[in-house]
Amino acid sequence: MLFGSISYLNLLPFQVFLKRYISNNAAKMTFRNKRAVPSAINKAFKRKSIHAAFISSVESHHCKCTDLGIVAHKKVYSVLLLKGKNQTDPASATSNQLARVLNLQGQVLIGDAALKHYLDGGEGIDLAEAWHDKTGLPFVFARLCYNKHGQSVRKIAKSFSRTKTKIPQYILKHEAKKRGISPKQLTWYLEHIHYEMDWKAKQSLKLFFKK
């Protein structure tokens, strides 16, 4: 199975979990992992060059998906709208549409670059918070979907939901250093990322699709 993975910090816990899962199930399954920005993962999933991935919510409407997602209950800190001319982020799909749905003008910035902008004291509208202010609901940025190996992907999703993934310090330090932030800032950020889609998250997703 070829698994696509968004190359942002918000999926670090799942990436650590998946690596361990693969190691423990090597005799049962063969995995390969492809990392890229959300827009590239969406395209690869659509042409079926990857079999499962967290794909952008806006692209997941008619896909087979699990109940895992990338969910922000209020602020997410890594999806921002900056002042200036309207400009989409080429790495994004859902966040660009979210800014449009919220009728907000400016430059969309997502992922690790947006997080670094915030941590460095940069200003911007947190789009997840803007959605919550308008709807009272969390926002779902991506969903774990599949086009093949459905039974295996659903098993992985259930296992991740039941597992509290602890990220080793050496990985935290390595990933933080790559982004120019501290391990403490990285840990703080991940406290605001949620993966299980409860009824509120599902209701929010339906509303987003409608809008």
Tab-separated table of C-alpha atoms in Angstrom:
chain	number	residue	atom	x	y	z
A	1	MET	CA	0.000	0.000	0.000
A	2	LEU	CA	1.267	3.447	-0.886
A	3	PHE	CA	0.332	5.879	1.876
A	4	GLY	CA	0.346	9.612	1.215
A	5	SER	CA	1.223	11.943	4.051
A	6	ILE	CA	0.944	15.718	4.357
A	7	SER	CA	4.434	17.020	5.094
A	8	TYR	CA	3.387	19.349	7.932
A	9	LEU	CA	3.825	19.170	11.689
A	10	ASN	CA	0.093	18.692	12.247
A	11	LEU	CA	0.433	15.040	11.201
A	12	LEU	CA	3.602	14.268	13.176
A	13	PRO	CA	1.804	12.101	15.788
A	14	PHE	CA	0.177	10.013	13.055
A	15	GLN	CA	3.455	9.690	11.154
A	16	VAL	CA	5.205	8.437	14.303
A	17	PHE	CA	2.346	6.015	14.962
A	18	LEU	CA	2.315	4.745	11.366
A	19	LYS	CA	6.052	4.070	11.402
A	20	ARG	CA	5.629	1.911	14.507
A	21	TYR	CA	2.561	0.217	13.070
A	22	ILE	CA	4.373	-0.648	9.870
A	23	SER	CA	7.294	-2.061	11.839
A	24	ASN	CA	4.986	-4.250	13.933
A	25	ASN	CA	3.018	-5.488	10.918
A	26	ALA	CA	5.804	-5.897	8.385
A	27	ALA	CA	4.970	-9.567	7.840
A	28	LYS	CA	1.343	-8.748	7.018
A	29	MET	CA	1.600	-5.662	4.851
A	30	THR	CA	3.976	-3.788	2.602
A	31	PHE	CA	3.908	0.009	3.002
A	32	ARG	CA	5.512	2.831	1.151
A	33	ASN	CA	5.149	6.411	2.252
A	34	LYS	CA	4.971	9.529	0.067
A	35	ARG	CA	5.105	12.993	1.650
A	36	ALA	CA	4.002	16.219	-0.022
A	37	VAL	CA	1.919	19.360	0.506
A	38	PRO	CA	-1.890	18.942	0.617
A	39	SER	CA	-2.580	20.018	-2.983
A	40	ALA	CA	-0.020	17.493	-4.303
A	41	ILE	CA	-1.410	14.703	-2.100
A	42	ASN	CA	-4.909	15.462	-3.406
A	43	LYS	CA	-3.755	15.073	-7.011
A	44	ALA	CA	-1.857	11.862	-6.308
A	45	PHE	CA	-4.879	10.393	-4.525
A	46	LYS	CA	-7.214	11.367	-7.357
A	47	ARG	CA	-5.073	9.636	-9.972
A	48	LYS	CA	-4.683	6.655	-7.570
A	49	SER	CA	-0.906	6.781	-7.455
A	50	ILE	CA	-1.396	6.615	-3.666
A	51	HIS	CA	-3.976	4.400	-1.992
A	52	ALA	CA	-4.681	6.243	1.251
A	53	ALA	CA	-3.978	9.700	2.649
A	54	PHE	CA	-5.191	12.609	4.715
A	55	ILE	CA	-6.642	14.551	1.823
A	56	SER	CA	-8.081	18.073	1.916
A	57	SER	CA	-11.654	18.124	3.202
A	58	VAL	CA	-12.863	20.012	0.152
A	59	GLU	CA	-11.648	17.134	-2.052
A	60	SER	CA	-13.057	14.358	0.167
A	61	HIS	CA	-16.784	14.849	-0.439
A	62	HIS	CA	-17.358	11.727	-2.553
A	63	CYS	CA	-14.441	9.648	-1.259
A	64	LYS	CA	-14.358	6.659	1.050
A	65	CYS	CA	-13.112	8.059	4.350
A	66	THR	CA	-12.516	7.032	7.943
A	67	ASP	CA	-13.476	9.025	11.025
A	68	LEU	CA	-9.963	10.419	11.331
A	69	GLY	CA	-9.255	13.980	10.273
A	70	ILE	CA	-7.195	17.053	11.059
A	71	VAL	CA	-9.542	19.032	13.273
A	72	ALA	CA	-9.245	22.382	15.046
A	73	HIS	CA	-11.722	23.095	17.839
A	74	LYS	CA	-11.022	26.818	17.799
A	75	LYS	CA	-7.617	28.249	16.880
A	76	VAL	CA	-5.284	26.140	14.759
A	77	TYR	CA	-2.329	28.616	14.491
A	78	SER	CA	-1.179	27.160	11.164
A	79	VAL	CA	-3.895	28.419	8.811
A	80	LEU	CA	-3.797	32.195	8.607
A	81	LEU	CA	-5.097	35.000	6.467
A	82	LEU	CA	-2.609	37.860	6.180
A	83	LYS	CA	-3.346	41.439	5.207
A	84	GLY	CA	-2.821	42.326	1.591
A	85	LYS	CA	-4.106	41.425	-1.843
A	86	ASN	CA	-6.205	38.296	-2.256
A	87	GLN	CA	-3.802	35.419	-2.762
A	88	THR	CA	-4.345	31.707	-2.389
A	89	ASP	CA	-1.704	29.342	-1.035
A	90	PRO	CA	-0.730	26.920	-3.850
A	91	ALA	CA	-0.100	24.208	-1.254
A	92	SER	CA	-3.685	24.443	-0.007
A	93	ALA	CA	-7.137	23.431	-1.190
A	94	THR	CA	-9.489	23.554	1.813
A	95	SER	CA	-8.052	26.695	3.420
A	96	ASN	CA	-8.345	28.670	0.195
A	97	GLN	CA	-12.024	27.721	-0.006
A	98	LEU	CA	-12.532	28.452	3.696
A	99	ALA	CA	-11.363	32.044	3.245
A	100	ARG	CA	-13.807	32.396	0.343
A	101	VAL	CA	-16.697	30.876	2.329
A	102	LEU	CA	-15.987	33.261	5.204
A	103	ASN	CA	-15.853	36.145	2.715
A	104	LEU	CA	-12.460	37.249	4.008
A	105	GLN	CA	-9.925	39.096	1.899
A	106	GLY	CA	-6.163	38.649	2.065
A	107	GLN	CA	-3.325	36.192	1.583
A	108	VAL	CA	-3.827	32.600	2.694
A	109	LEU	CA	-0.830	31.020	4.430
A	110	ILE	CA	-0.912	27.444	5.713
A	111	GLY	CA	1.231	24.799	7.348
A	112	ASP	CA	4.577	25.160	9.051
A	113	ALA	CA	5.241	28.541	7.424
A	114	ALA	CA	2.026	29.905	8.943
A	115	LEU	CA	2.897	28.485	12.356
A	116	LYS	CA	6.374	30.038	12.217
A	117	HIS	CA	4.799	33.372	11.179
A	118	TYR	CA	2.540	33.261	14.236
A	119	LEU	CA	5.278	32.187	16.661
A	120	ASP	CA	7.519	34.984	15.390
A	121	GLY	CA	4.832	37.493	16.332
A	122	GLY	CA	3.290	37.932	12.902
A	123	GLU	CA	-0.309	39.037	12.610
A	124	GLY	CA	-3.126	37.343	10.753
A	125	ILE	CA	-6.652	35.989	11.052
A	126	ASP	CA	-6.810	32.398	12.263
A	127	LEU	CA	-9.268	30.863	9.799
A	128	ALA	CA	-10.282	28.023	12.119
A	129	GLU	CA	-11.132	30.566	14.812
A	130	ALA	CA	-13.044	32.681	12.273
A	131	TRP	CA	-15.106	29.608	11.304
A	132	HIS	CA	-15.791	28.805	14.965
A	133	ASP	CA	-16.838	32.390	15.659
A	134	LYS	CA	-19.334	32.173	12.798
A	135	THR	CA	-20.693	28.651	13.338
A	136	GLY	CA	-19.781	27.563	16.859
A	137	LEU	CA	-18.268	24.441	15.333
A	138	PRO	CA	-14.772	22.972	14.945
A	139	PHE	CA	-13.233	22.910	11.490
A	140	VAL	CA	-12.048	19.827	9.618
A	141	PHE	CA	-9.099	20.578	7.353
A	142	ALA	CA	-8.428	17.050	6.092
A	143	ARG	CA	-9.758	13.486	6.301
A	144	LEU	CA	-8.088	10.085	6.138
A	145	CYS	CA	-9.508	8.567	2.956
A	146	TYR	CA	-8.727	5.562	0.785
A	147	ASN	CA	-9.308	4.233	-2.733
A	148	LYS	CA	-7.845	0.771	-2.088
A	149	HIS	CA	-6.981	-1.472	0.892
A	150	GLY	CA	-10.026	-0.162	2.761
A	151	GLN	CA	-10.057	-2.836	5.451
A	152	SER	CA	-6.406	-2.182	6.297
A	153	VAL	CA	-6.843	1.606	6.367
A	154	ARG	CA	-9.892	1.361	8.638
A	155	LYS	CA	-7.911	-0.917	10.953
A	156	ILE	CA	-5.063	1.616	11.055
A	157	ALA	CA	-7.537	4.416	11.840
A	158	LYS	CA	-9.098	2.473	14.723
A	159	SER	CA	-5.711	1.554	16.111
A	160	PHE	CA	-4.535	5.182	16.000
A	161	SER	CA	-7.746	6.317	17.748
A	162	ARG	CA	-7.058	3.893	20.605
A	163	THR	CA	-3.359	4.763	20.881
A	164	LYS	CA	-1.846	7.707	22.711
A	165	THR	CA	1.220	8.364	20.576
A	166	LYS	CA	4.238	9.650	22.441
A	167	ILE	CA	6.740	11.419	20.214
A	168	PRO	CA	10.352	10.704	21.213
A	169	GLN	CA	12.402	13.708	22.227
A	170	TYR	CA	14.943	13.170	19.458
A	171	ILE	CA	12.151	13.414	16.846
A	172	LEU	CA	10.662	16.501	18.500
A	173	LYS	CA	14.071	18.189	18.527
A	174	HIS	CA	14.812	17.215	14.936
A	175	GLU	CA	11.449	18.348	13.547
A	176	ALA	CA	11.453	21.570	15.580
A	177	LYS	CA	14.965	22.464	14.441
A	178	LYS	CA	13.989	21.963	10.777
A	179	ARG	CA	11.224	24.561	11.208
A	180	GLY	CA	13.198	27.020	13.317
A	181	ILE	CA	11.031	26.575	16.411
A	182	SER	CA	11.593	24.995	19.825
A	183	PRO	CA	10.463	21.503	20.880
A	184	LYS	CA	8.287	23.175	23.526
A	185	GLN	CA	6.550	25.282	20.855
A	186	LEU	CA	6.021	22.186	18.742
A	187	THR	CA	4.460	20.288	21.651
A	188	TRP	CA	2.236	23.281	22.433
A	189	TYR	CA	1.072	23.442	18.806
A	190	LEU	CA	0.141	19.766	18.688
A	191	GLU	CA	-2.108	20.252	21.720
A	192	HIS	CA	-4.410	22.212	19.398
A	193	ILE	CA	-4.635	19.524	16.727
A	194	HIS	CA	-7.304	16.824	17.055
A	195	TYR	CA	-7.799	13.735	14.933
A	196	GLU	CA	-11.072	12.054	15.892
A	197	MET	CA	-14.133	13.401	14.123
A	198	ASP	CA	-17.020	13.606	16.601
A	199	TRP	CA	-20.587	14.570	15.680
A	200	LYS	CA	-19.763	18.279	15.837
A	201	ALA	CA	-16.879	17.850	13.404
A	202	LYS	CA	-19.102	15.877	11.037
A	203	GLN	CA	-21.829	18.509	11.295
A	204	SER	CA	-19.247	21.190	10.552
A	205	LEU	CA	-18.019	19.313	7.489
A	206	LYS	CA	-21.562	19.021	6.112
A	207	LEU	CA	-22.070	22.748	6.620
A	208	PHE	CA	-18.779	23.538	4.880
A	209	PHE	CA	-19.729	21.353	1.892
A	210	LYS	CA	-23.095	23.110	1.725
A	211	LYS	CA	-21.496	26.543	1.750
